[in-house]
CSV table of C-alpha atoms in Angstrom, one decimal:
chain,number,residue,atom,x,y,z
A,249,MET,CA,25.2,7.6,-23.2
A,250,LYS,CA,26.6,7.0,-20.2
A,251,ARG,CA,23.3,8.9,-17.9
A,252,THR,CA,20.5,6.9,-19.8
A,253,PHE,CA,22.4,4.1,-18.6
A,254,LEU,CA,23.2,5.6,-15.2
A,255,ALA,CA,19.1,6.6,-15.3
A,256,THR,CA,18.0,3.9,-16.5
A,257,GLY,CA,19.9,1.5,-13.8
A,258,LEU,CA,18.8,4.1,-10.8
A,259,ILE,CA,14.5,3.3,-12.4
A,260,ALA,CA,14.8,-0.1,-12.5
A,261,SER,CA,16.6,0.0,-8.4
A,262,ALA,CA,13.6,2.0,-7.5
A,263,LEU,CA,11.0,-0.8,-8.4
A,264,ILE,CA,12.7,-3.9,-7.1
A,265,LEU,CA,13.0,-2.2,-4.1
A,266,SER,CA,9.8,-0.9,-4.3
A,267,ALA,CA,8.2,-4.1,-5.4
A,268,CYS,CA,9.6,-5.9,-2.4
A,269,SER,CA,7.8,-3.3,-0.4
A,270,ALA,CA,4.6,-4.2,1.7
A,271,GLU,CA,2.1,-1.7,0.8
A,272,PRO,CA,1.0,0.7,3.2
A,273,GLY,CA,-2.9,-0.5,4.9
A,274,SER,CA,-2.1,-4.5,3.5
A,275,GLU,CA,-2.3,-7.3,5.1
A,276,ARG,CA,1.1,-8.1,5.2
A,277,TRP,CA,2.3,-4.2,6.3
A,278,CYS,CA,-0.3,-4.9,8.8
A,279,ASN,CA,1.9,-7.1,10.3
A,280,GLU,CA,5.3,-6.2,10.1
A,281,LYS,CA,4.0,-2.6,12.0
A,282,LYS,CA,2.9,-5.0,14.7
A,283,GLU,CA,6.5,-6.4,15.0
A,284,GLN,CA,8.0,-3.1,14.5
A,285,PRO,CA,9.1,-0.9,18.0
A,286,LYS,CA,6.2,1.9,18.0
A,287,SER,CA,8.7,4.7,18.5
A,288,GLU,CA,10.2,3.8,14.4
A,289,TRP,CA,7.1,4.4,13.4
A,290,THR,CA,5.7,8.4,12.2
A,291,GLY,CA,2.8,9.7,12.2
A,292,GLY,CA,1.8,8.5,9.0
A,293,ASP,CA,2.4,4.7,10.0
A,294,ALA,CA,-0.2,5.2,12.6
A,295,ALA,CA,-2.7,6.7,10.8
A,296,THR,CA,-2.8,4.3,8.4
A,297,PHE,CA,-2.2,1.1,11.4
A,298,ALA,CA,-5.4,2.3,13.5
A,299,LYS,CA,-7.2,2.7,9.5
A,300,ASN,CA,-6.7,-0.4,7.7
A,301,CYS,CA,-5.4,-3.0,10.7
A,302,ILE,CA,-7.1,-2.2,13.7
A,303,ILE,CA,-10.6,0.5,13.3
A,304,ASP,CA,-12.7,-1.1,10.6
A,305,GLY,CA,-10.1,-4.2,9.8
A,306,SER,CA,-9.8,-3.8,6.3
A,307,GLU,CA,-6.4,-4.0,5.2
A,308,VAL,CA,-6.1,-2.3,1.5
A,309,GLY,CA,-6.7,-5.5,-0.8
A,310,SER,CA,-8.9,-7.2,2.0
A,311,GLU,CA,-11.9,-8.2,-0.1
A,312,LYS,CA,-13.7,-6.0,2.5
A,313,TRP,CA,-11.9,-3.1,1.1
A,314,CYS,CA,-12.2,-4.1,-2.1
A,315,GLU,CA,-16.6,-4.1,-1.6
A,316,LYS,CA,-16.1,-0.6,0.1
A,317,LEU,CA,-13.9,0.4,-2.5
A,318,SER,CA,-16.4,-0.7,-5.3
A,319,GLU,CA,-19.2,1.5,-3.6
A,320,LYS,CA,-17.0,5.2,-3.9
A,321,ASP,CA,-18.0,7.0,-6.5
A,322,LYS,CA,-14.9,6.1,-9.0
A,323,GLY,CA,-14.4,10.1,-9.0
A,324,GLU,CA,-13.4,10.7,-5.9
A,325,TRP,CA,-10.7,7.5,-6.3
A,326,THR,CA,-7.2,8.3,-5.5
A,327,ALA,CA,-4.8,7.4,-8.1
A,328,SER,CA,-3.0,5.3,-5.2
A,329,GLU,CA,-6.8,3.7,-4.3
A,330,ALA,CA,-7.7,2.5,-8.3
A,331,SER,CA,-3.7,1.2,-8.5
A,332,THR,CA,-5.0,-1.0,-5.5
A,333,PHE,CA,-8.1,-1.9,-6.8
A,334,ALA,CA,-6.8,-3.4,-10.2
A,335,LYS,CA,-3.7,-4.8,-8.3
A,336,HIS,CA,-5.5,-6.7,-5.7
A,337,CYS,CA,-9.9,-6.7,-6.6
A,338,VAL,CA,-9.9,-7.5,-10.4
A,339,MET,CA,-9.8,-10.8,-11.5
């Protein structure tokens, strides 16, 4: 019983913390990265920033991003893309 309660608490904490963080590549994430010293960025941060915030200017969840993903075959979508599309583009 104690383990179940502890596991439930850990899962709930993880969900709460993940809900507070900006989705990588989103407009909010791009703005946060602009404010953060580049010495604190990971290699993945730099690649995501370049792809979504500089090169094509289509932040994750933006109208341009939704249109671009809509043109891609749904069988080629990653789980992350499908989740993000449902979150930002379906209305």
